[in-house]
Amino acid sequence: MMRYLLPLAAAALTVTAATIPFATIAEAQNAKTERVQFAKGKSSKTIKGTLKGDQSRQFVVNLRAGQTMTVTLNASNGSTYFNVTAPGAAQAMFIGSTSGNTMTEVIPSSGDYTVDLYMMRNAARRGETTNFTITIGATG
């Protein structure tokens, strides 16, 4: 009996592990994406909006190596955060849920940086709403 349970448990874990990336991809595909361009003579852009439930927004900004990127988030719901991912990176270089709602980083390489704005899963599942103001800037 025991020799049948181990392969069954291993198969169940394999199926579970294989479905996790698809759920993550599906969430990312639901994000509304916007390219951020600064107005002539400006070094930042402020965007206001609303998220509800599992909605998210992605802001893409093209930066040069050596520039200093700043992102500041003000949101009406305390479960609202942002992450910043460098071009081609597999994981975020800044994670708002652990680092806060303000980022200032010198950009290591040129390319499109993505700012992912989202509500934590607990608030998203309850269908909560957040009004946000996010400012994305670059100097240097």
mmCIF file with all atom_site columns, C-alpha atoms in Angstrom, residues 33-38 58-71 83-89 91-94 103 105-116 136-138:
data_model
loop_
_atom_site.group_PDB
_atom_site.id
_atom_site.type_symbol
_atom_site.label_atom_id
_atom_site.label_alt_id
_atom_site.label_comp_id
_atom_site.label_asym_id
_atom_site.label_entity_id
_atom_site.label_seq_id
_atom_site.pdbx_PDB_ins_code
_atom_site.Cartn_x
_atom_site.Cartn_y
_atom_site.Cartn_z
_atom_site.occupancy
_atom_site.B_iso_or_equiv
_atom_site.pdbx_formal_charge
_atom_site.auth_seq_id
_atom_site.auth_comp_id
_atom_site.auth_asym_id
_atom_site.auth_atom_id
_atom_site.pdbx_PDB_model_num
ATOM 1  C CA . THR A 1 33  ? 0.108  48.515 -19.684 1.00 0.00 ? 33  THR A CA 1
ATOM 2  C CA . GLU A 1 34  ? 1.047  52.134 -20.318 1.00 0.00 ? 34  GLU A CA 1
ATOM 3  C CA . ARG A 1 35  ? 4.293  53.546 -21.727 1.00 0.00 ? 35  ARG A CA 1
ATOM 4  C CA . VAL A 1 36  ? 5.514  56.488 -19.650 1.00 0.00 ? 36  VAL A CA 1
ATOM 5  C CA . GLN A 1 37  ? 7.075  59.407 -21.477 1.00 0.00 ? 37  GLN A CA 1
ATOM 6  C CA . PHE A 1 38  ? 8.028  62.641 -19.783 1.00 0.00 ? 38  PHE A CA 1
ATOM 7  C CA . GLN A 1 58  ? 2.077  48.242 -15.624 1.00 0.00 ? 58  GLN A CA 1
ATOM 8  C CA . PHE A 1 59  ? 4.035  51.364 -16.448 1.00 0.00 ? 59  PHE A CA 1
ATOM 9  C CA . VAL A 1 60  ? 6.989  50.966 -18.832 1.00 0.00 ? 60  VAL A CA 1
ATOM 10 C CA . VAL A 1 61  ? 9.687  53.645 -18.909 1.00 0.00 ? 61  VAL A CA 1
ATOM 11 C CA . ASN A 1 62  ? 12.848 53.658 -21.033 1.00 0.00 ? 62  ASN A CA 1
ATOM 12 C CA . LEU A 1 63  ? 15.947 54.655 -19.056 1.00 0.00 ? 63  LEU A CA 1
ATOM 13 C CA . ARG A 1 64  ? 19.699 54.901 -19.590 1.00 0.00 ? 64  ARG A CA 1
ATOM 14 C CA . ALA A 1 65  ? 22.343 53.268 -17.412 1.00 0.00 ? 65  ALA A CA 1
ATOM 15 C CA . GLY A 1 66  ? 23.479 55.678 -14.705 1.00 0.00 ? 66  GLY A CA 1
ATOM 16 C CA . GLN A 1 67  ? 20.199 57.575 -14.434 1.00 0.00 ? 67  GLN A CA 1
ATOM 17 C CA . THR A 1 68  ? 18.506 57.716 -11.041 1.00 0.00 ? 68  THR A CA 1
ATOM 18 C CA . MET A 1 69  ? 14.955 56.374 -11.115 1.00 0.00 ? 69  MET A CA 1
ATOM 19 C CA . THR A 1 70  ? 12.448 57.489 -8.514  1.00 0.00 ? 70  THR A CA 1
ATOM 20 C CA . VAL A 1 71  ? 8.982  56.060 -7.943  1.00 0.00 ? 71  VAL A CA 1
ATOM 21 C CA . ASN A 1 83  ? 7.456  46.420 -7.951  1.00 0.00 ? 83  ASN A CA 1
ATOM 22 C CA . VAL A 1 84  ? 10.131 47.524 -10.423 1.00 0.00 ? 84  VAL A CA 1
ATOM 23 C CA . THR A 1 85  ? 11.724 45.072 -12.849 1.00 0.00 ? 85  THR A CA 1
ATOM 24 C CA . ALA A 1 86  ? 14.787 45.731 -15.010 1.00 0.00 ? 86  ALA A CA 1
ATOM 25 C CA . PRO A 1 87  ? 14.801 44.822 -18.713 1.00 0.00 ? 87  PRO A CA 1
ATOM 26 C CA . GLY A 1 88  ? 15.128 41.056 -19.207 1.00 0.00 ? 88  GLY A CA 1
ATOM 27 C CA . ALA A 1 89  ? 15.209 40.348 -15.454 1.00 0.00 ? 89  ALA A CA 1
ATOM 28 C CA . GLN A 1 91  ? 12.664 39.020 -10.693 1.00 0.00 ? 91  GLN A CA 1
ATOM 29 C CA . ALA A 1 92  ? 12.002 42.522 -9.441  1.00 0.00 ? 92  ALA A CA 1
ATOM 30 C CA . MET A 1 93  ? 14.851 44.791 -8.373  1.00 0.00 ? 93  MET A CA 1
ATOM 31 C CA . PHE A 1 94  ? 12.462 46.607 -5.995  1.00 0.00 ? 94  PHE A CA 1
ATOM 32 C CA . MET A 1 103 ? 12.096 53.890 -4.500  1.00 0.00 ? 103 MET A CA 1
ATOM 33 C CA . GLU A 1 105 ? 17.752 53.600 -7.474  1.00 0.00 ? 105 GLU A CA 1
ATOM 34 C CA . VAL A 1 106 ? 20.622 54.201 -9.870  1.00 0.00 ? 106 VAL A CA 1
ATOM 35 C CA . ILE A 1 107 ? 19.779 52.304 -13.047 1.00 0.00 ? 107 ILE A CA 1
ATOM 36 C CA . PRO A 1 108 ? 22.404 49.625 -13.849 1.00 0.00 ? 108 PRO A CA 1
ATOM 37 C CA . SER A 1 109 ? 21.591 49.071 -17.539 1.00 0.00 ? 109 SER A CA 1
ATOM 38 C CA . SER A 1 110 ? 19.738 50.835 -20.344 1.00 0.00 ? 110 SER A CA 1
ATOM 39 C CA . GLY A 1 111 ? 16.311 49.676 -21.504 1.00 0.00 ? 111 GLY A CA 1
ATOM 40 C CA . ASP A 1 112 ? 12.639 49.431 -20.587 1.00 0.00 ? 112 ASP A CA 1
ATOM 41 C CA . TYR A 1 113 ? 11.935 49.226 -16.839 1.00 0.00 ? 113 TYR A CA 1
ATOM 42 C CA . THR A 1 114 ? 8.509  48.013 -15.721 1.00 0.00 ? 114 THR A CA 1
ATOM 43 C CA . VAL A 1 115 ? 6.660  49.358 -12.694 1.00 0.00 ? 115 VAL A CA 1
ATOM 44 C CA . ASP A 1 116 ? 3.928  46.892 -11.660 1.00 0.00 ? 116 ASP A CA 1
ATOM 45 C CA . ILE A 1 136 ? 7.760  57.993 -11.929 1.00 0.00 ? 136 ILE A CA 1
ATOM 46 C CA . GLY A 1 137 ? 10.871 60.042 -12.558 1.00 0.00 ? 137 GLY A CA 1
ATOM 47 C CA . ALA A 1 138 ? 14.442 59.857 -13.836 1.00 0.00 ? 138 ALA A CA 1
#
